[in-house]
Coordinates of C-alpha atoms in Angstrom, one line a residue:
X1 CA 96.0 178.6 108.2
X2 CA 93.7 176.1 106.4
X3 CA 94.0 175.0 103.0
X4 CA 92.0 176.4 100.7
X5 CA 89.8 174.3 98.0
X6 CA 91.1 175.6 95.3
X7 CA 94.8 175.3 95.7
X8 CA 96.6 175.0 98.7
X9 CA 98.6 178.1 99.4
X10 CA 102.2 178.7 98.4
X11 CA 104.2 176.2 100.6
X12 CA 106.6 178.9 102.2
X13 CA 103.2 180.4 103.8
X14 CA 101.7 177.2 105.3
X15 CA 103.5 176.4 109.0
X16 CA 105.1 173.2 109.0
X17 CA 105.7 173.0 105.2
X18 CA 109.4 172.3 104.1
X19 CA 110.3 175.6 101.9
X20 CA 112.6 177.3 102.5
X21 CA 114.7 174.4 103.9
X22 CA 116.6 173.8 100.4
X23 CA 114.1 170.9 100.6
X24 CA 113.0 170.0 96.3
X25 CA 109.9 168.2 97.5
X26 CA 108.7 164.7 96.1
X27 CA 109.6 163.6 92.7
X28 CA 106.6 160.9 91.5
X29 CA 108.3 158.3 89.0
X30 CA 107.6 154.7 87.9
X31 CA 108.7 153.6 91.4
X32 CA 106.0 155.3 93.6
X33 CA 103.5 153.5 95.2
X34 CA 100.8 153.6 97.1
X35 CA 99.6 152.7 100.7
X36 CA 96.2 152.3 101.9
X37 CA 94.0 151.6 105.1
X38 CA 91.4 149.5 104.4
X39 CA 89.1 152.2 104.8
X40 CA 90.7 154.8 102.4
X41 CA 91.4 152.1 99.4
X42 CA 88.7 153.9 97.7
X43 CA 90.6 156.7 97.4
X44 CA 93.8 154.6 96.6
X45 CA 91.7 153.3 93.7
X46 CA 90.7 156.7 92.7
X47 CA 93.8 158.3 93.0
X48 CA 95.9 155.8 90.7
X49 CA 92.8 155.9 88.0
X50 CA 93.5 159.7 87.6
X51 CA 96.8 160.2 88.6
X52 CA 98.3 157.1 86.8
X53 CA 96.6 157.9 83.4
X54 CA 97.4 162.0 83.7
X55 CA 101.0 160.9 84.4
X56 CA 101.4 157.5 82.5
X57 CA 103.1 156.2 86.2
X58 CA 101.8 153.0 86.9
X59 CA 101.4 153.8 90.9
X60 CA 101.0 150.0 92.0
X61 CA 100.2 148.8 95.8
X62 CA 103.2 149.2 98.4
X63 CA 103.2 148.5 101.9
X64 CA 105.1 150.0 104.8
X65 CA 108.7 152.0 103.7
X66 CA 107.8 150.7 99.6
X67 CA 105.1 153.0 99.8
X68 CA 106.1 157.1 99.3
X69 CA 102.5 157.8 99.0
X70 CA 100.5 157.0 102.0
X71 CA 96.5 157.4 103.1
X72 CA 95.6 156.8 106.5
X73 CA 92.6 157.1 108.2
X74 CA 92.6 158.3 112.2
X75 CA 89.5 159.4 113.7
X76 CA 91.7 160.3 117.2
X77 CA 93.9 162.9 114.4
X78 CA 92.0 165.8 116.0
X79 CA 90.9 166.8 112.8
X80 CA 87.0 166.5 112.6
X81 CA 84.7 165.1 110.1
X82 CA 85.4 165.1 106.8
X83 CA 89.2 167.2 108.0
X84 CA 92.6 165.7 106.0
X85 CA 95.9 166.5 107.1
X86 CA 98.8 166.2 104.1
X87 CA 102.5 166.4 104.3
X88 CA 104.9 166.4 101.6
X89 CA 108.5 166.2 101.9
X90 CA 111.6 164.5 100.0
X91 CA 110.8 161.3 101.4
X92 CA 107.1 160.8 100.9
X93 CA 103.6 162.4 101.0
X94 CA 100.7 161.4 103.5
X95 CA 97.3 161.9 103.6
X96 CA 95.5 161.6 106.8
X97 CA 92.2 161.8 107.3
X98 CA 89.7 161.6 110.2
X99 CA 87.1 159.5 108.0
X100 CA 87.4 158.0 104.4
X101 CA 86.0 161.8 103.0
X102 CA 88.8 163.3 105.0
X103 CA 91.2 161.2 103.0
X104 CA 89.5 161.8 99.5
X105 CA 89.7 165.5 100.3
X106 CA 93.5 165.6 100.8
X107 CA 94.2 162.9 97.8
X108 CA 92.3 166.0 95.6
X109 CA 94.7 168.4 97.6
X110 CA 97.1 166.7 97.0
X111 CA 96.4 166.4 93.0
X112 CA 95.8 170.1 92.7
X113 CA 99.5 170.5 93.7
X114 CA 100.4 169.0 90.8
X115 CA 100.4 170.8 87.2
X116 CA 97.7 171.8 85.1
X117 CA 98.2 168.5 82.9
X118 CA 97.8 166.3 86.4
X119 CA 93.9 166.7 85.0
X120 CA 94.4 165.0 81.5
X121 CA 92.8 162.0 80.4
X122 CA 96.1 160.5 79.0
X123 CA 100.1 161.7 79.5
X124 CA 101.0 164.0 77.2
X125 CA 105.0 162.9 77.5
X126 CA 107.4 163.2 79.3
X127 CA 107.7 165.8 82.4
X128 CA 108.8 166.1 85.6
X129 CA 105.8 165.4 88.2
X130 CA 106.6 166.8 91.5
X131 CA 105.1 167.6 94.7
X132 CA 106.1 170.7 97.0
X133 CA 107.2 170.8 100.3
X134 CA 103.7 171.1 102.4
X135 CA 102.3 170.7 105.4
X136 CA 98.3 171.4 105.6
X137 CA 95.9 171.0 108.3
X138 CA 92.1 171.3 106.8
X139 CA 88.3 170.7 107.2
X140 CA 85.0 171.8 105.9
X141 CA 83.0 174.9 107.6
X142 CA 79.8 172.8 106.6
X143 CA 78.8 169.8 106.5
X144 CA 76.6 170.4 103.3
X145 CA 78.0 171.8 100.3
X146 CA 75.8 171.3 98.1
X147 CA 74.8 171.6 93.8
X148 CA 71.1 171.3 92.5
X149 CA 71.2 170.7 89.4
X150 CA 67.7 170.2 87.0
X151 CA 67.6 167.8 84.6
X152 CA 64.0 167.8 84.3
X153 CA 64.0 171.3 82.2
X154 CA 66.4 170.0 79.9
X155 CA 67.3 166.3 80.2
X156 CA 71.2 165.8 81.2
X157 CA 72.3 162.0 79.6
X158 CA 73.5 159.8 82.4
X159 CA 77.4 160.4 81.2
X160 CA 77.1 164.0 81.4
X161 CA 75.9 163.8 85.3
X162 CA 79.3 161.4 85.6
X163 CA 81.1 164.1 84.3
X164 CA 79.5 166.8 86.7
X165 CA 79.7 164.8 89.5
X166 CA 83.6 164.2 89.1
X167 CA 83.9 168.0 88.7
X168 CA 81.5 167.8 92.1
X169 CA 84.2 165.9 94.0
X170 CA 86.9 168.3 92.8
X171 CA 85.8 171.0 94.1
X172 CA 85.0 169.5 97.3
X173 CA 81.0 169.1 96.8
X174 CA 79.0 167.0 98.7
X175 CA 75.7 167.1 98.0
X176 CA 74.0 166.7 94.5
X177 CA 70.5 167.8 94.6
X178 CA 69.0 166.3 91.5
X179 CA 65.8 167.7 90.8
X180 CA 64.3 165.1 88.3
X181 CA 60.8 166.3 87.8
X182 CA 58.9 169.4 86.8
X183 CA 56.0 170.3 84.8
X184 CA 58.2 169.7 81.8
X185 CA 59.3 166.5 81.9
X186 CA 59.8 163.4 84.6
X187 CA 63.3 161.9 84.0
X188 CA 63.1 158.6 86.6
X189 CA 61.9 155.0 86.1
X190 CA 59.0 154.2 88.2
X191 CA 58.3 150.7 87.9
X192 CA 55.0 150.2 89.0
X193 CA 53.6 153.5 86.7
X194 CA 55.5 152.9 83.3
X195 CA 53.4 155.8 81.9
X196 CA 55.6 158.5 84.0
X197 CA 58.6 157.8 81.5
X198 CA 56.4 156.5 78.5
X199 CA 54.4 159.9 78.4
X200 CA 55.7 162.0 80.9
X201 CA 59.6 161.9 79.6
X202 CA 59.0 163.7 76.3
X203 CA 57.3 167.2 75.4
X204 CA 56.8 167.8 72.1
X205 CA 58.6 171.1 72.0
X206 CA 60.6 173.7 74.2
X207 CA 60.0 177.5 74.6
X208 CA 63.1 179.4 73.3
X209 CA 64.0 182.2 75.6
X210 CA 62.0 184.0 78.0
X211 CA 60.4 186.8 75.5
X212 CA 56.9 187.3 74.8
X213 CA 55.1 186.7 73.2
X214 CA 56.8 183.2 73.9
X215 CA 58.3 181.3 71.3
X216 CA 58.9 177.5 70.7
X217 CA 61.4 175.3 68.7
X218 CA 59.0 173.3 67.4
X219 CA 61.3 170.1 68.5
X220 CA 60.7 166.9 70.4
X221 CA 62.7 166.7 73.4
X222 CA 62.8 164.3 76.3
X223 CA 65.0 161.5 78.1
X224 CA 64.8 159.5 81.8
X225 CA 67.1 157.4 83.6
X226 CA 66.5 154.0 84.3
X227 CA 66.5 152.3 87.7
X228 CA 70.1 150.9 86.9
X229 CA 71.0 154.3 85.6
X230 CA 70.1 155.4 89.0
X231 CA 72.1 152.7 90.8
X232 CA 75.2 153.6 88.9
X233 CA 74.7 157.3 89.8
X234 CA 74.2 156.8 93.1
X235 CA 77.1 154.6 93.5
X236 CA 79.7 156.3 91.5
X237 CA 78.9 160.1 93.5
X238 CA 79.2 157.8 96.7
X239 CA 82.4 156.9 95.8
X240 CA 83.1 160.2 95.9
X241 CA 81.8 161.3 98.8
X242 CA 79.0 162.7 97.4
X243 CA 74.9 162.4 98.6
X244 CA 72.8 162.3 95.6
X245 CA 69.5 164.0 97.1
X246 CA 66.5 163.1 94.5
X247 CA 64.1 165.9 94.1
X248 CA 60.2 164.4 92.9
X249 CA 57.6 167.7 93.0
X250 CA 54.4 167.6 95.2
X251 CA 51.5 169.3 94.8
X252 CA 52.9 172.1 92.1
X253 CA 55.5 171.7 89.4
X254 CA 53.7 168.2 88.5
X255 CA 52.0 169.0 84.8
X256 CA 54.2 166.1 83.3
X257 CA 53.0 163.4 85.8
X258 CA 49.2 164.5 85.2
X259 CA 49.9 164.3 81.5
X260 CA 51.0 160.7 81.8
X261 CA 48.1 160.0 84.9
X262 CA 45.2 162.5 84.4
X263 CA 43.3 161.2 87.6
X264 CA 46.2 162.8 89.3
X265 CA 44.9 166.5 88.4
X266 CA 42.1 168.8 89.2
X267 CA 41.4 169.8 85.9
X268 CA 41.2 168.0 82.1
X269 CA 43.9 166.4 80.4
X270 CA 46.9 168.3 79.7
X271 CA 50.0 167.7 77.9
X272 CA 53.7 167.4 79.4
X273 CA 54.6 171.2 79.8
X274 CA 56.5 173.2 76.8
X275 CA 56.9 176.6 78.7
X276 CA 58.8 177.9 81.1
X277 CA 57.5 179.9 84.5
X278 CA 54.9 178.9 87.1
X279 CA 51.9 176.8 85.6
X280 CA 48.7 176.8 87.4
X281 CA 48.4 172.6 87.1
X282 CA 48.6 171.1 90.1
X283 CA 47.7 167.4 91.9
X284 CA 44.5 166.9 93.5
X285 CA 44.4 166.1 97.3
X286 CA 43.1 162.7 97.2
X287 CA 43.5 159.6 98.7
X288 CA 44.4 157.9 95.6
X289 CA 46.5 161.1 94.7
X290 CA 48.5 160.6 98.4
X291 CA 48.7 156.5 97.5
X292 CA 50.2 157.1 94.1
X293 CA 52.8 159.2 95.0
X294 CA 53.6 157.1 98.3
X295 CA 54.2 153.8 96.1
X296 CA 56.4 156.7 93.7
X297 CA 58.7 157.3 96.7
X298 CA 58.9 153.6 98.0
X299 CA 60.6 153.3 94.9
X300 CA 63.1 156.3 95.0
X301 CA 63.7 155.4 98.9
X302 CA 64.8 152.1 97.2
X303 CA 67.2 154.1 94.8
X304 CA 68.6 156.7 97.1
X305 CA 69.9 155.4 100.5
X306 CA 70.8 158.9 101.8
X307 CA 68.9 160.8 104.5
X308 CA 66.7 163.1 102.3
X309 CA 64.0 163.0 100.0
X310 CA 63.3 166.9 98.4
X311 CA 59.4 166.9 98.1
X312 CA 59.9 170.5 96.1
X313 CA 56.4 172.2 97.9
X314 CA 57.1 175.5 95.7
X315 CA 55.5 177.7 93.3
X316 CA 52.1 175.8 93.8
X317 CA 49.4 177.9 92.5
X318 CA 46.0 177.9 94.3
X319 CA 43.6 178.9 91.7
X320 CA 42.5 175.6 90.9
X321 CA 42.0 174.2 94.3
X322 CA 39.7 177.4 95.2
X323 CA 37.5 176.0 92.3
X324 CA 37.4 172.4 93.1
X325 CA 34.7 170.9 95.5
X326 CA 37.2 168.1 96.2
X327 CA 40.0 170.3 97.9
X328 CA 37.0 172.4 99.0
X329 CA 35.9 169.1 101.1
X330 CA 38.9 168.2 102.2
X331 CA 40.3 171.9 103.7
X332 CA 36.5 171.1 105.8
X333 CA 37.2 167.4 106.0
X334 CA 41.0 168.2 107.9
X335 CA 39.6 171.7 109.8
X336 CA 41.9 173.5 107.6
X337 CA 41.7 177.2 107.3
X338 CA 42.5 177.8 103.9
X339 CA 44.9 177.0 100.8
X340 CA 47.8 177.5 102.1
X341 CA 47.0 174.8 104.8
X342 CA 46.1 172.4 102.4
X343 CA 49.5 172.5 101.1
X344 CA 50.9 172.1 104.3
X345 CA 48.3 169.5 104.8
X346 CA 49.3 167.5 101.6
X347 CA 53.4 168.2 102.5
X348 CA 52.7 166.4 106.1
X349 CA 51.5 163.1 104.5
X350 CA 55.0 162.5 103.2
X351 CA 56.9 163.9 106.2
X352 CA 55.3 161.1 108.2
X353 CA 55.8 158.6 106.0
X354 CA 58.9 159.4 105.8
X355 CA 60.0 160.0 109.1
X356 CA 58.6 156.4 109.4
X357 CA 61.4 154.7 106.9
X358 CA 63.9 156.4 108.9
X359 CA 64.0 159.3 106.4
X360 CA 63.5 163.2 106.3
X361 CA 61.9 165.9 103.9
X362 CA 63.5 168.2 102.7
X363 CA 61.6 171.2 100.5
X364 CA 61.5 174.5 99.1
X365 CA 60.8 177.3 101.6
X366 CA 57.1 177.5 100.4
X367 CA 56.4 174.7 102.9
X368 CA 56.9 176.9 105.7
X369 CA 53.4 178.4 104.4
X370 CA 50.2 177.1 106.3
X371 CA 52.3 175.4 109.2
X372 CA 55.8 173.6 108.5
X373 CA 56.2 169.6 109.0
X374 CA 57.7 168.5 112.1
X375 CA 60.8 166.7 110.7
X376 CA 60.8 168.9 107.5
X377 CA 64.3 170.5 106.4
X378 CA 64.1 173.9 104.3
X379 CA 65.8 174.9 101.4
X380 CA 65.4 178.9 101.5
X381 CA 65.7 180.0 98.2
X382 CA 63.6 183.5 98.1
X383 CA 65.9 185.1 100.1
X384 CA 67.0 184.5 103.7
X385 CA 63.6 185.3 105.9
X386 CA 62.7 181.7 105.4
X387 CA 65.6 180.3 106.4
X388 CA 66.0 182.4 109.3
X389 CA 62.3 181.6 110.5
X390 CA 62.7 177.7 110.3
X391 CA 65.9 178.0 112.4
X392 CA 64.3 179.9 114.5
X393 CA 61.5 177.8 114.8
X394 CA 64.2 174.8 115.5
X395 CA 64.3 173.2 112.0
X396 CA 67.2 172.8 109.8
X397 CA 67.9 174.8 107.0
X398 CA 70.2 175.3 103.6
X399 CA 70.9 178.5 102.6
X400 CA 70.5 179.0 98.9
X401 CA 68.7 182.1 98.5
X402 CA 68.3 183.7 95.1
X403 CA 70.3 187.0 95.1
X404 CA 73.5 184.9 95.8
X405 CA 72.9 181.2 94.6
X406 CA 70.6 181.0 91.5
X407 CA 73.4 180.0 88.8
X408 CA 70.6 180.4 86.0
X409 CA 71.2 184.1 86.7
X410 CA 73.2 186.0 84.0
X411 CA 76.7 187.0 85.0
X412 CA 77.4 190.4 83.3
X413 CA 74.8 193.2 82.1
X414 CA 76.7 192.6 78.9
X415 CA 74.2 191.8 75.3
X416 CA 76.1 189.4 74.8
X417 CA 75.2 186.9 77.5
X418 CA 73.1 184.3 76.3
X419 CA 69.6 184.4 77.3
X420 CA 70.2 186.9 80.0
X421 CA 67.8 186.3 82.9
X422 CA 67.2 187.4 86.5
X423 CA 68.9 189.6 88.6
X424 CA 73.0 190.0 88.0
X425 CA 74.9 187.3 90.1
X426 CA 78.4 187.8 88.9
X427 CA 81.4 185.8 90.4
X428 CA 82.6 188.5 93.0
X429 CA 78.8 188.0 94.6
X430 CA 79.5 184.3 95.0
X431 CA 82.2 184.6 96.4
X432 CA 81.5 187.3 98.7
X433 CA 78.0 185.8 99.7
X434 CA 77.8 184.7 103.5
X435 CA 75.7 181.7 104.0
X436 CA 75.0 182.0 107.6
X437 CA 72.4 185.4 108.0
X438 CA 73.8 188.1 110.6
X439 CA 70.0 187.3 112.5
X440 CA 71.0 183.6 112.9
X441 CA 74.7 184.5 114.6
X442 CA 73.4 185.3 118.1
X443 CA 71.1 182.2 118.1
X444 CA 70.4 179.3 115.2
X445 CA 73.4 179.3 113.3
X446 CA 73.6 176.2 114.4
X447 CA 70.8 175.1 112.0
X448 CA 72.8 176.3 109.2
X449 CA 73.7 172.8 108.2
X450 CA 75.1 174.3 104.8
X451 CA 74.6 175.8 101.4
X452 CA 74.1 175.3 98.2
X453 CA 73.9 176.5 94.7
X454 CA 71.0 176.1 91.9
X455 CA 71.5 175.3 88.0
X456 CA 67.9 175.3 86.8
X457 CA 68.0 174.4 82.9
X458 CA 65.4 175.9 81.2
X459 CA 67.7 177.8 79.5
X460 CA 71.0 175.8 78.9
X461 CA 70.3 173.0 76.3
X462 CA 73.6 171.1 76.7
X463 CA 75.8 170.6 79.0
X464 CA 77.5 173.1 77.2
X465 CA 75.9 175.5 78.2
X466 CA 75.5 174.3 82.0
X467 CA 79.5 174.5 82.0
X468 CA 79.1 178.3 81.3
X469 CA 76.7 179.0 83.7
X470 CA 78.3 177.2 86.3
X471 CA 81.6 177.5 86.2
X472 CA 83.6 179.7 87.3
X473 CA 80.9 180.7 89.9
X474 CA 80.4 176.7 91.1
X475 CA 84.4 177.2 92.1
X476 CA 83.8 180.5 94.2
X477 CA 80.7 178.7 95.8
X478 CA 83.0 175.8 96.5
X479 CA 85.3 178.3 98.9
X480 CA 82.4 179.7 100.4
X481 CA 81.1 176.4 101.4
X482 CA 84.5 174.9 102.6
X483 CA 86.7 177.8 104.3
X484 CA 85.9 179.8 107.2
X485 CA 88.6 182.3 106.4
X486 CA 88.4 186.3 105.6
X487 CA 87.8 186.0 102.6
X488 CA 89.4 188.7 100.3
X489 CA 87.9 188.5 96.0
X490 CA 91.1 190.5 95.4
X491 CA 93.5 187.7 97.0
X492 CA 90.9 184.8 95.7
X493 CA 91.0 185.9 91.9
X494 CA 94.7 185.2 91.2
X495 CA 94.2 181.6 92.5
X496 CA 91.1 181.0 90.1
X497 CA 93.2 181.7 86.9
X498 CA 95.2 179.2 88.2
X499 CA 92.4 177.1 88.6
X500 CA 90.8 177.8 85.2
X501 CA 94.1 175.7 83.8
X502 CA 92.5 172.7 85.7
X503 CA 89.1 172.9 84.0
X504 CA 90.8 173.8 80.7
X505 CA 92.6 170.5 81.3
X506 CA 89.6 168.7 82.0
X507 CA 88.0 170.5 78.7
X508 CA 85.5 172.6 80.9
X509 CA 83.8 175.2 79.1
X510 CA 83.7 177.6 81.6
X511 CA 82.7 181.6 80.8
X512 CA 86.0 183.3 80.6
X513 CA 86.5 186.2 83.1
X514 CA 86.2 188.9 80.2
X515 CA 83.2 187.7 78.9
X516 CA 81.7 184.7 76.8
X517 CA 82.9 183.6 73.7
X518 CA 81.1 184.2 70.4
X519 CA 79.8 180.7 70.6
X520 CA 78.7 180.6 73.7
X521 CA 76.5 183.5 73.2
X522 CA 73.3 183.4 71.5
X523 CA 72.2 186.7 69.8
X524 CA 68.2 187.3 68.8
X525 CA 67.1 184.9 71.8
X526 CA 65.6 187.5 74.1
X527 CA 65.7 187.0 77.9
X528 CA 64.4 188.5 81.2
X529 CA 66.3 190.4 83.1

């Protein structure tokens, strides 16, 4: 029976643990160490930053029979990538795992077997810190569990994203899916085109809700990373196993770039966008338009080492491309039959160059529309048909379709969830969501490399209010995307209380089970529902 990410199941139900056999399990004091292999010191470094200040134990370095804490990395193990096996008993713990992530997912085990206050900053005095009697064998179903999260809506500051990304790695994420542009803002440094950030950072006011007639704040907001910002990012998530996929909109979605480079657009200058919902601004299909955006990318290629680069490709209105002679001439110019093709057109410039650098594209399921790029990997997000037709068609695909994975989606039909919008996605439909479509199981499930969930921002201000629209429903996602067990809401919802003592600890504020608290609601901002 695998583990499950939460918490591990009791002891006395896991074969091979040690209950039951008068056994007391493993008392941690200021004589444990730790033992690494060279590849999992990572982890060992990890592991003694949060344990040690939780606990106030100093957990220094042993080697060989010093050591009662042990991490050990054995790709012969049998237990797949990413896969951990941990074993407790009186005389030690150890933490095997088939790669370096194998061993940071059973150190997290591990610490989740531990109390509540194991997730403290600082020891609170003095307790008793001991491990049960275990044995667990465990692996991922997928090998992408993924999080988007916008910060071009409403900008997140670099410590905030820290702090998500640690609360990423806990619950056994491993993709962060940072969408840093939109027609509202563009959050990351590009060298060689200061005015992205100079101009296209900063709106001069946000729409409040999603009522209409629409209303505004009337206040500036704005914010970007730097390049080193970027760097540290990227470096701390890989530290915890974690793929930072950026996310830079082409042709749609791009308002905030024309406002700072008006020769990108088809129409007259604009200003960075201060509403919410699709806005019918979009690039031209030039040449210079195509070389802009390629010497954009060079740069974030130079930023983010992993595989993917999101191109977004959704929600790109037509309307002004039917009017312009330009796109006109160049749907004639490529033999393409209409719109549609020019945005597949315009999509196929970057898988190429891509593909070239020893990269792939990754993009909303719009870019299945007029022809899909050879080496292009699809997000399907309305719904599951266009997932289902890309595998089909032999491309890979992440399931994060609406209905089950849009956390911007109110949780209750309760008044009193703040800004309520979209369809109801409460926790028991995470958790009960299946990733892989019943058309893909005879044939393309394979293609299925994982799923993910959504957090777009234009309505959560703070990252207060991202903790309440994530959480709890990020931790039910976070089982889906890890165990391949029956899974039961019933047998799942005791374990999350549990859990919610963690992210109390960590000073999470989640949305309680029974409903938000008065200051986490906000009455006379009308939504959409």
């Amino acid at each position: 029976m695998p583990a499950l990410p939460l918490v591990p199941l009791p002891a006395e139900t896991l074969p091979g643990g040690a209950a039951g056999r008068g056994a007391d399990g493993l008392e941690l004091d200021a004589s444990t160490r730790i033992d690494a292999d060279p590849e999992a010191v990572g982890t060992e470094r990890w592991l003694r930053a949060e344990l040690g200040a939780a606990t106030g134990l100093p957990l220094p370095p042993g080697r060989g029979e010093d050591a009662r804490l042990r991490l050990t990395v054995d790709p012969g193990a049998g237990l797949g990538p990413e896969g951990y096996r941990l074993i407790v008993d009186d005389e030690g713990a150890v933490v095997v795992g088939h790669d370096p992530a194998g061993v940071f997912y059973g150190a997290q085990t591990l610490r989740q077997l531990l109390p509540a206050a194991a997730y403290r900053r600082s020891a609170l005095g003095n307790r008793v810190w001991r491990l049960p009697d275990v044995r667990i064998t465990d692996r991922p179903r997928f090998g992408w569990r993924g999080c988007m999260l916008d910060v071009a809506r409403h900008f997140m500051p670099k410590h905030g994203v820290l702090r998500f990304i640690d609360l990423m790695a806990l619950h056994k994420l491993n993709v962060l899916h940072l969408h840093l542009t939109d027609d509202q803002g563009w959050r990351l440094e590009i060298r060689r085109y200061p005015r992205l950030t100079e101009t296209g950072a900063w709106r001069r006011e946000s729409q409040v809700g999603a009522g209409s007639p629409k209303t505004f704040d009337g206040r500036p907001h704005g914010g970007f990373y730097t390049q080193d910002d970027i760097r540290e990012i990227v470096a701390y998530a890989a530290e915890r196993h974690i793929t930072v996929v950026p996310e830079v909109d082409v042709p749609g979605h791009s308002q905030a770039a024309i406002a700072a480079y008006p020769e990108l657009g088809e129409g007259g200058p604009v200003e960075v966008g201060r509403e919410w919902g699709i806005i019918e601004t979009v690039l031209n299909t030039s040449d210079a338009t195509i070389e802009f955006y390629r010497d954009v990318f060079d740069e974030v290629m130079e930023l983010f080492p992993g595989p993917y680069i999101c191109v977004g490709g959704d929600e790109c209105p037509k309307g002004q491309w039917r009017a312009s002679a330009s796109a006109q001439a160049r749907i004639a110019e490529e033999g393409l039959q209409d719109e549609e093709g020019l945005q597949s057109w315009f999509i196929r410039q970057f898988d190429a160059y891509f593909a070239a650098k020893g990269r792939r594209l990754l993009g909303w399921d719009e870019i299945l529309e007029g022809g899909l790029a050879e080496g292009a990997t699809v997000l399907s997000w309305r719904g599951t048909k266009g997932g289902i037709a890309a595998a089909h068609a032999g491309h890979d695909v992440i399931m994060c379709p609406t209905a089950t994975s849009y956390l911007d989606y109110r949780q209750s039909e309760s008044q009193e969830e703040p800004i309520p919008v979209g369809t109801l996605l409460r926790l028991s439909d995470v958790y009960s969501a299946e990733p892989v479509p019943p058309e893909l199981e005879a044939e393309g499930a394979d293609r299925v490399l994982g799923a993910q969930v959504n957090i777009w921002t234009e309505h959560m201000d703070s990252p207060r209010t991202v903790d309440y629209m994530a959480f709890p429903r990020l931790s039910a996602f976070a089982e889906v995307a890890w165990s391949s067990h029956a899974r039961s809401f019933d047998e799942f919802l005791p374990r999350l209380k549990g859990h919610l003592d963690r992210l109390d600890a960590i000073g999470v504020e989640y949305r309680p089970l029974d409903g938000p608290h008065p200051w986490q609601q906000r009455p006379g901002v009308e939504g959409r529902a």
